[in-house]
Coordinates of C-alpha atoms in Angstrom, one line a residue:
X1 CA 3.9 17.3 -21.3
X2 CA 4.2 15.4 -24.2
X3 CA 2.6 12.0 -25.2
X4 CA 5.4 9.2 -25.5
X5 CA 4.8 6.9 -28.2
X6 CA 1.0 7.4 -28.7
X7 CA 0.4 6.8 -24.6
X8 CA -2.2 9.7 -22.8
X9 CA -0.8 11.4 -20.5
X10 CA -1.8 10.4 -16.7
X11 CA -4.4 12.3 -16.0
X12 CA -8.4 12.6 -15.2
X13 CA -9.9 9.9 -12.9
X14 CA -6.1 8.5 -12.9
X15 CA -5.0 10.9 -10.6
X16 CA -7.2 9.5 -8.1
X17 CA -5.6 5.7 -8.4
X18 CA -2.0 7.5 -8.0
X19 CA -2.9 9.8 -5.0
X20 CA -4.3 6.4 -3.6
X21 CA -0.9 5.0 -3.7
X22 CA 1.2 8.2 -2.3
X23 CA -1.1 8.4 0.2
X24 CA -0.6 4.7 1.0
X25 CA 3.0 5.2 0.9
X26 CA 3.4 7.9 3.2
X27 CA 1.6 5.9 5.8
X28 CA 3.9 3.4 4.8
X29 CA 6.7 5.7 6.1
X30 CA 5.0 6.8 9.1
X31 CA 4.9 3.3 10.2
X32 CA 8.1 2.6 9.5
X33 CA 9.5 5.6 11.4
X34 CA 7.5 4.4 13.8
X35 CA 8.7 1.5 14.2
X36 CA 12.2 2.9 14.2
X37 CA 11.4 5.2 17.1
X38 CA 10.7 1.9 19.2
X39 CA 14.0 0.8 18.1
X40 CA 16.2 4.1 18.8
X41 CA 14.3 4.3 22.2
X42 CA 16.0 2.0 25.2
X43 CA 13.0 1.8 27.2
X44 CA 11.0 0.4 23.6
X45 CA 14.0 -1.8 22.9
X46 CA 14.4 -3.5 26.5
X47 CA 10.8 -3.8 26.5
X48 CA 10.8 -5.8 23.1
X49 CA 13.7 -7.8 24.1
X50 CA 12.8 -8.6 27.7
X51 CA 9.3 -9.5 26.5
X52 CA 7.6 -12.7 25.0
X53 CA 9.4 -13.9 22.1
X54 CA 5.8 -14.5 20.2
X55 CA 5.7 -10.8 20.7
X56 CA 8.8 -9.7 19.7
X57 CA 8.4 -12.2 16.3
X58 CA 5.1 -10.5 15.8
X59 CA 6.7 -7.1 16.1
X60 CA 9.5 -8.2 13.3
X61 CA 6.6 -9.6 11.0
X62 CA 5.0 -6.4 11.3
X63 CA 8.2 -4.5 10.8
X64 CA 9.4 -6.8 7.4
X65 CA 5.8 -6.4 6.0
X66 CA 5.5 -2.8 6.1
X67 CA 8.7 -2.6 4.7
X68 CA 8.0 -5.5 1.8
X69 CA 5.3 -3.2 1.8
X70 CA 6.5 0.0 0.7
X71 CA 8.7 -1.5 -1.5
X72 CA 6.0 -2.6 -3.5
X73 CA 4.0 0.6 -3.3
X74 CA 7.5 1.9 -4.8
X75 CA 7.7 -0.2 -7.3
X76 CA 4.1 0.2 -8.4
X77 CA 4.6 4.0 -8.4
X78 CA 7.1 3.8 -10.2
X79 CA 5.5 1.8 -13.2
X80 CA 2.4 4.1 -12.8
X81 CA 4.6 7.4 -13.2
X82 CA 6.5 5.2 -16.4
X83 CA 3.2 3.9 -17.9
X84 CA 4.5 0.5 -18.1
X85 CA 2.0 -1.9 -19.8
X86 CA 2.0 -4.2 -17.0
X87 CA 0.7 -2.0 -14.2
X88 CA -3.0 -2.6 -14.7
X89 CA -2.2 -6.4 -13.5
X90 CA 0.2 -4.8 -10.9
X91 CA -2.1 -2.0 -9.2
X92 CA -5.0 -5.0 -9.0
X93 CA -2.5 -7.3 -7.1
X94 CA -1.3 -4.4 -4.9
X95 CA -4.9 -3.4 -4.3
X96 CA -5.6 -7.5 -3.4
X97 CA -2.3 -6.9 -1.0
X98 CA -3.2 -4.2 0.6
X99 CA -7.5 -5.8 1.2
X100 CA -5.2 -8.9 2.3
X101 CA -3.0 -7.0 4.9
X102 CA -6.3 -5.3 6.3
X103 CA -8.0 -8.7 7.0
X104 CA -4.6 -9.9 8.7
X105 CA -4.9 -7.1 10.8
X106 CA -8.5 -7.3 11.5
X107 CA -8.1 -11.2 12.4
X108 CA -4.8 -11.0 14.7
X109 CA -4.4 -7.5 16.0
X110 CA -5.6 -6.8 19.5
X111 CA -7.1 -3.7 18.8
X112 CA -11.1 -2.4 18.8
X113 CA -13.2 -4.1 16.3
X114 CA -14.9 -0.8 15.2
X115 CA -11.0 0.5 14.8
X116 CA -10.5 -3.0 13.0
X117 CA -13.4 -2.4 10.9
X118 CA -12.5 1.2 9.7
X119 CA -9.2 0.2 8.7
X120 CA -10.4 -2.7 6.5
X121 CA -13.2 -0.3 4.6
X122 CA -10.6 2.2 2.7
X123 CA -9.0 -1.2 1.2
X124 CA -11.8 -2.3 0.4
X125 CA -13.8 0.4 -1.3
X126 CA -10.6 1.5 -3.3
X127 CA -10.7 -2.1 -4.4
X128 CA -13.9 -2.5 -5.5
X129 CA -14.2 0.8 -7.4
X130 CA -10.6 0.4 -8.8
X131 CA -10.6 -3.0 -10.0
X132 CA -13.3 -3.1 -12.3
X133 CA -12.1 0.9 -13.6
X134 CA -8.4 -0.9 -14.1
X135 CA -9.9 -3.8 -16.0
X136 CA -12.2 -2.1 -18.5
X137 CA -11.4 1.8 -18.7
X138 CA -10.3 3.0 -22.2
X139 CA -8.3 5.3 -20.3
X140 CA -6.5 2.8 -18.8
X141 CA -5.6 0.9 -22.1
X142 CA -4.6 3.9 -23.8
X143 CA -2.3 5.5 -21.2
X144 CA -0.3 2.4 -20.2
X145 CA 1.5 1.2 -23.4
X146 CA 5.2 1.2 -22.9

C-alpha cells in the first residue's frame, strides 16, 4: 500500500480502534434486521399496533436510533478508511455516543441489571483506553492528515 501524501498507513494498535467500529456496526445490522423481522411478522406487527402507544413510541425511538446509529458508525468508518484529519475528534464523539446510548439503556430498559451492566462495560472500557490513545498517540497524528 502506498503512503498518500506523507500519511502512515492504518496499521498497528489502529487496527484495534477500526475492528471496534465493524464490530459495532455489524451489531448495528443485527439490530436493525431485527427490528425488521418484528415488522415483516403479522403476529409482531399487530402486537406493536394493538399495544400501548408509550410502547410502540419506544419501539420507533429505538428503531430511528439504531439506525441514526449506524449511519454514524458509517460515516466514521468511512473517514477512518480515508484518513481524514478530522476523525480523531469524530471517533471520541462516537465513542461518547455510543457510552451515552449504553447509560440510556441501562436507565430505561426493562431488562436484568447484571445484563444492563455488561452492556455498559465494553463502551466504556473502549472509551477510556481509546480516548486518551486518540488524543496523544503519534500514530494518530501522523496517519490522519488528509
Amino acid at each position: 500500500m502506498s503512503q498518500t501524501s506523507g500519511s502512515q498507513r492504518i496499521g498497528g494498535w489502529l487496527l484495534a480502534p477500526m475492528a471496534y467500529l465493524i464490530v459495532n456496526l455489524l451489531s448495528v445490522v443485527l439490530m436493525l434486521f431485527l427490528y425488521s423481522m418484528a415488522i415483516f411478522k403479522p403476529e409482531s406487527r399487530e402486537y406493536l399496533v394493538t399495544n400501548s402507544q408509550a410502547f410502540t413510541l419506544q419501539w420507533y425511538f429505538s428503531v430511528v436510533t439504531t439506525l441514526a446509529m449506524g449511519v454514524f458508525t458509517v460515516a466514521v468508518l468511512w473517514q477512518f478508511c480515508r484518513k481524514i484529519k478530522a476523525l480523531p475528534k469524530m471517533y471520541i464523539i462516537w465513542l461518547l455516543v455510543t457510552v451515552l446510548l449504553a447509560v440510556k439503556a441501562f436507565a430505561f430498559s426493562p431488562i436484568t441489571d447484571d445484563l444492563a451492566v455488561r452492556n455498559l462495560l465494553w463502551p466504556l472500557m473502549a472509551t477510556a483506553l481509546l480516548v486518551p490513545y486518540f488524543k496523544r498517540s503519534r500514530r494518530v497524528k501522523q496517519t490522519f492528515t488528509r
